[in-house]
JSON list of C-alpha atoms in Angstrom, two decimals:
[
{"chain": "A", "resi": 1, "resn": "UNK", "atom": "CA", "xyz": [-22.32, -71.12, -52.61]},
{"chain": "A", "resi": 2, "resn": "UNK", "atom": "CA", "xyz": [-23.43, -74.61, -53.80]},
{"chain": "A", "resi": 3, "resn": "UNK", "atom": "CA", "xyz": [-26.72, -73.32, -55.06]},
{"chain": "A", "resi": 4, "resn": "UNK", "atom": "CA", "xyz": [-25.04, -70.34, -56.97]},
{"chain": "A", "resi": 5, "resn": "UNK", "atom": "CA", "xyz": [-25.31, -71.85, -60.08]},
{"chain": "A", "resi": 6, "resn": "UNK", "atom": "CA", "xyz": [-28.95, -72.40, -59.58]},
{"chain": "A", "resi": 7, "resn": "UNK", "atom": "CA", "xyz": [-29.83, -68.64, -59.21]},
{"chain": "A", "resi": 8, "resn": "UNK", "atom": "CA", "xyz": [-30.39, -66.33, -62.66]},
{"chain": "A", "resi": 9, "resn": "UNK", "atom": "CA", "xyz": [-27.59, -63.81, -62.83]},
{"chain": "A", "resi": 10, "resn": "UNK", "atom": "CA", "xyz": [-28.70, -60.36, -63.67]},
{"chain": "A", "resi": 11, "resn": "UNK", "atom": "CA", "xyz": [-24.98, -59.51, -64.83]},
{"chain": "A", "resi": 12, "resn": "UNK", "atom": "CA", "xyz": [-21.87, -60.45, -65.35]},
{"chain": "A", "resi": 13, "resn": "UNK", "atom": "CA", "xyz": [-19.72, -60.71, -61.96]},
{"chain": "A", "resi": 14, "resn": "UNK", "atom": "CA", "xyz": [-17.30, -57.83, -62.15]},
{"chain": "A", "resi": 15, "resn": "UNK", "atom": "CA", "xyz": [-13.69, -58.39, -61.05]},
{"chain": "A", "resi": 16, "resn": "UNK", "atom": "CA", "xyz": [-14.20, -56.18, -57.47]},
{"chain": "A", "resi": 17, "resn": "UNK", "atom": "CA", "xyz": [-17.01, -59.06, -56.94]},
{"chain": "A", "resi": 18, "resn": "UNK", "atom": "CA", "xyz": [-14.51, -61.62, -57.09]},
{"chain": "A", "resi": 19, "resn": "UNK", "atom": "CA", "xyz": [-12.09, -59.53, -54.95]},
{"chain": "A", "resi": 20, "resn": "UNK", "atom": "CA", "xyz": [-14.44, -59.80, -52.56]},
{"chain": "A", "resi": 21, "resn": "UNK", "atom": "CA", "xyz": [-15.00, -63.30, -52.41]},
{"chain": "A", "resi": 22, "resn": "UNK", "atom": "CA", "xyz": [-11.38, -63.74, -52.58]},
{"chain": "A", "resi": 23, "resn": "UNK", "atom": "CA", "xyz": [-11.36, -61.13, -49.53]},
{"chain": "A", "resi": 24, "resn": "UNK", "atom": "CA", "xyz": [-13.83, -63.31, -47.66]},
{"chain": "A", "resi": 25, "resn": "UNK", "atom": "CA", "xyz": [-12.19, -66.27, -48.08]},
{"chain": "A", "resi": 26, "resn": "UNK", "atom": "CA", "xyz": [-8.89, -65.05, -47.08]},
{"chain": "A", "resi": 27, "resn": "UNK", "atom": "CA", "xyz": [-9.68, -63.32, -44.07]},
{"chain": "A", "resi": 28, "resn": "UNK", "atom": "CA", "xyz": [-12.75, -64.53, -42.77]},
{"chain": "A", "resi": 29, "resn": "UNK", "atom": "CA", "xyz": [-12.58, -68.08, -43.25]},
{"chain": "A", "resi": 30, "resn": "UNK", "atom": "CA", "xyz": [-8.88, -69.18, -43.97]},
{"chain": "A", "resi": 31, "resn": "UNK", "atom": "CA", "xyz": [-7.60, -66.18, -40.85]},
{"chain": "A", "resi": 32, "resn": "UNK", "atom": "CA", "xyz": [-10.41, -67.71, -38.52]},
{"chain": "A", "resi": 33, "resn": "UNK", "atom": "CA", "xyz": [-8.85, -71.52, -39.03]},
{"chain": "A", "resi": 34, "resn": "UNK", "atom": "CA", "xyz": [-5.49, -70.81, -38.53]},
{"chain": "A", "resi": 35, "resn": "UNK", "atom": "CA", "xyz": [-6.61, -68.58, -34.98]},
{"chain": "A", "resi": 36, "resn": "UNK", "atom": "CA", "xyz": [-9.05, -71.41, -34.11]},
{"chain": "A", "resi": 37, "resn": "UNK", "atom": "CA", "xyz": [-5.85, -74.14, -34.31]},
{"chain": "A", "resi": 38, "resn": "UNK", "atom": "CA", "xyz": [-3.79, -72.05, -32.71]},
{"chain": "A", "resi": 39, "resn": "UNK", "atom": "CA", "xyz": [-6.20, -72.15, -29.83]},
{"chain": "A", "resi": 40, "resn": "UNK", "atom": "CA", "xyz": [-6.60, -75.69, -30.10]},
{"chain": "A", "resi": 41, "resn": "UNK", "atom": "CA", "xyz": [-2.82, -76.28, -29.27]},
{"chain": "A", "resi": 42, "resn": "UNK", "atom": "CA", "xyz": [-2.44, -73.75, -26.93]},
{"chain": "A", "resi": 43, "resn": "UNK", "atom": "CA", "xyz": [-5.37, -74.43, -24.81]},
{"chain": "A", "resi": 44, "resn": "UNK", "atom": "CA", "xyz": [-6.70, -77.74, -25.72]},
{"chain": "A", "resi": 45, "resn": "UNK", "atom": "CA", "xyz": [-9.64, -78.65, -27.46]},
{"chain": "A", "resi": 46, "resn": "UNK", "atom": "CA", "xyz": [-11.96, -78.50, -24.70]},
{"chain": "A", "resi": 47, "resn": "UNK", "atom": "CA", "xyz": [-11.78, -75.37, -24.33]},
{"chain": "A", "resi": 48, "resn": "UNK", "atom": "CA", "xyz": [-11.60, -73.77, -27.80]},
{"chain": "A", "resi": 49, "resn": "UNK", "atom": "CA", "xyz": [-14.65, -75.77, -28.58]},
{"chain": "A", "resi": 50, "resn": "UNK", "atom": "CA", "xyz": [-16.22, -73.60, -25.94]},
{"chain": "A", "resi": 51, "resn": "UNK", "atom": "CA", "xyz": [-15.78, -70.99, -27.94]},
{"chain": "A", "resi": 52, "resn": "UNK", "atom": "CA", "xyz": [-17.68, -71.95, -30.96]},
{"chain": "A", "resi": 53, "resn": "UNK", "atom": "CA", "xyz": [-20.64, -72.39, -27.98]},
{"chain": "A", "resi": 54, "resn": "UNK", "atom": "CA", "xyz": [-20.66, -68.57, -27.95]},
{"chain": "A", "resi": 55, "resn": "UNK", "atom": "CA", "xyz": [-21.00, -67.86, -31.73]},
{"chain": "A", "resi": 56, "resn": "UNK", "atom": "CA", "xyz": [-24.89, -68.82, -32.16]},
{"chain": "A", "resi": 57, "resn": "UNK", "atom": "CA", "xyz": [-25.30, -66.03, -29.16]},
{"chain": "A", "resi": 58, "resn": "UNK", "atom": "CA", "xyz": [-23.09, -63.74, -30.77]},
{"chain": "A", "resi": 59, "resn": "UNK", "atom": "CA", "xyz": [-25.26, -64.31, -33.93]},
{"chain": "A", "resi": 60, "resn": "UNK", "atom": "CA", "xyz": [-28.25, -63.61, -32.32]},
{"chain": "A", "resi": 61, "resn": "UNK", "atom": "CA", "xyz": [-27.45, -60.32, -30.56]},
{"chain": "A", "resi": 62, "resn": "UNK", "atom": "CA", "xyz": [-26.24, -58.71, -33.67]},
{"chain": "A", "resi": 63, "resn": "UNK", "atom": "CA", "xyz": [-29.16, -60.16, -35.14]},
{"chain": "A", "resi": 64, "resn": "UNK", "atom": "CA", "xyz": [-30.87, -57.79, -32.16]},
{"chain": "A", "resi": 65, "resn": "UNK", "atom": "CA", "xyz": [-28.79, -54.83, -32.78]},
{"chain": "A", "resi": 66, "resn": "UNK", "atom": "CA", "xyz": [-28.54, -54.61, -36.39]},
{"chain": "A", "resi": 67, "resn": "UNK", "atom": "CA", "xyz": [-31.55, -56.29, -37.98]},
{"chain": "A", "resi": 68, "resn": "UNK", "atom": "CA", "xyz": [-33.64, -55.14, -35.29]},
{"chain": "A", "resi": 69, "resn": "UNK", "atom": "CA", "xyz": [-34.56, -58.68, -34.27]},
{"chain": "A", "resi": 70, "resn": "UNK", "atom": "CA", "xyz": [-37.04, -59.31, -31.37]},
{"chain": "A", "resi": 71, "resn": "UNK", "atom": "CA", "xyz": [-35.12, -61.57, -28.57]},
{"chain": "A", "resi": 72, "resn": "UNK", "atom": "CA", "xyz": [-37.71, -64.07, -27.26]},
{"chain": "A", "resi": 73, "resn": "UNK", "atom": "CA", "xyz": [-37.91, -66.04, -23.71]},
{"chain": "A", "resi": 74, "resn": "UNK", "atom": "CA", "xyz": [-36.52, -69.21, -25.22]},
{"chain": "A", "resi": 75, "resn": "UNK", "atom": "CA", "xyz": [-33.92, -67.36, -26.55]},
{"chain": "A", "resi": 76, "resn": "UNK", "atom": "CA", "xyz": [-32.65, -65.67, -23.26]},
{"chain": "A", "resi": 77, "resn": "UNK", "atom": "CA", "xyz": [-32.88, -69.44, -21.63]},
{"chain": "A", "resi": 78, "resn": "UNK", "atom": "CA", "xyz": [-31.12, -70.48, -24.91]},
{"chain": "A", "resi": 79, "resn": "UNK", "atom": "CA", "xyz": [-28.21, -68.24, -23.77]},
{"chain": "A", "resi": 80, "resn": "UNK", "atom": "CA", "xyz": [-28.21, -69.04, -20.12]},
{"chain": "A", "resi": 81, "resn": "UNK", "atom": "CA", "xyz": [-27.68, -72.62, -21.09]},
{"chain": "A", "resi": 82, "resn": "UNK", "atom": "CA", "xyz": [-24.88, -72.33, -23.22]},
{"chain": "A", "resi": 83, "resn": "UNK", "atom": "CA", "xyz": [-23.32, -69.91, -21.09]},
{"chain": "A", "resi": 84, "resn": "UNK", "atom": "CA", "xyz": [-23.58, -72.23, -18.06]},
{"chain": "A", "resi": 85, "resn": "UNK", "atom": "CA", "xyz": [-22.66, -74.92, -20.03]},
{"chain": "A", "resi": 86, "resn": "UNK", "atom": "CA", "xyz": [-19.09, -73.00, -21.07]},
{"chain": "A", "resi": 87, "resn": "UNK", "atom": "CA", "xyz": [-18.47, -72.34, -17.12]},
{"chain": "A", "resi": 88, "resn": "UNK", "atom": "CA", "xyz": [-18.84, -76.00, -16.07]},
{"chain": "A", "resi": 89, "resn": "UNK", "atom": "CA", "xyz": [-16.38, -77.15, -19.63]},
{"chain": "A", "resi": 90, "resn": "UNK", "atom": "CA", "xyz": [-13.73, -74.29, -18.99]},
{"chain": "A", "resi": 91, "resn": "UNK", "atom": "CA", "xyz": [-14.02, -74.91, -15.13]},
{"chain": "A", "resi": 92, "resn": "UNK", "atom": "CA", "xyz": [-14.73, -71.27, -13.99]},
{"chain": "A", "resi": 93, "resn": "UNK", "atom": "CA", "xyz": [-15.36, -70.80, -10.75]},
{"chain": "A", "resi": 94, "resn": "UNK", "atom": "CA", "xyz": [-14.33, -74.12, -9.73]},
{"chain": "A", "resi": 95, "resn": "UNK", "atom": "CA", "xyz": [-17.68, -75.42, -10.84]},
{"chain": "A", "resi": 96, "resn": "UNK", "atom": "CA", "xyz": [-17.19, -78.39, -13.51]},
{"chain": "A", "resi": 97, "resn": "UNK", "atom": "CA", "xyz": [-14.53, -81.35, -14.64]},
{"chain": "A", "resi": 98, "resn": "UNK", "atom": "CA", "xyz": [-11.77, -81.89, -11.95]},
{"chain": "A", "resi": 99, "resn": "UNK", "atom": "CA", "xyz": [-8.73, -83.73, -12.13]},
{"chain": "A", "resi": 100, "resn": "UNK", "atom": "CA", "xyz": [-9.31, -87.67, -12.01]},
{"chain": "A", "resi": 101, "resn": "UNK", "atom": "CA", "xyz": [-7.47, -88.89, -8.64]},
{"chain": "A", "resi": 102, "resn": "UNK", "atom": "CA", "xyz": [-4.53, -90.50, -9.72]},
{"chain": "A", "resi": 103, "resn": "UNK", "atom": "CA", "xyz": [-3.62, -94.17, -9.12]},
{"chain": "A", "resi": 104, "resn": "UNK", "atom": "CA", "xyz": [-0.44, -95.27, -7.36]}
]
């Protein structure tokens, strides 16, 4: 959007256009905050944060499905990683943070 103004228009942006942004902005980016805070205080930040781990491999599988993207090596052990990583933060399995022994 910042560069917008840099880019030759072929036409004039019709009013549905600007619907659409408006749509866009409503729902996909003003809807997602609201969700995403709502997380925060009912879970903690910890472990909503884990969740915004999982959207560069959600990005890259539709990239797979839809745009017919070739997934490489690096990019499985890319994956693995982060979804390790989000087992030891959120604590699954009991692998990961545990309570600090408290001091009497």
């Amino acid at each position: 959007m910042p560069l917008l103004f840099f880019v030759p228009f072929n036409r004039t942006p019709l009013l549905s256009d600007w619907a659409y942004i408006t749509a866009l902005a409503v729902f996909c980016s003003s809807l997602c905050y609201v969700i995403y805070f709502g997380l925060v205080v009912k879970v903690g930040a910890t472990r909503a944060i884990s969740v915004e781990f999982l959207v560069t491999l959600v990005a890259v599988l539709i990239g797979a499905i839809y745009l017919k993207e070739v997934i490489t090596l690096i990019q499985l052990l890319g994956g693995a990683f982060v979804l390790v990583g989000c087992v030891f933060i959120l604590g699954l399995f009991g692998l990961g943070k545990t309570s600090a022994p408290s001091i009497q």
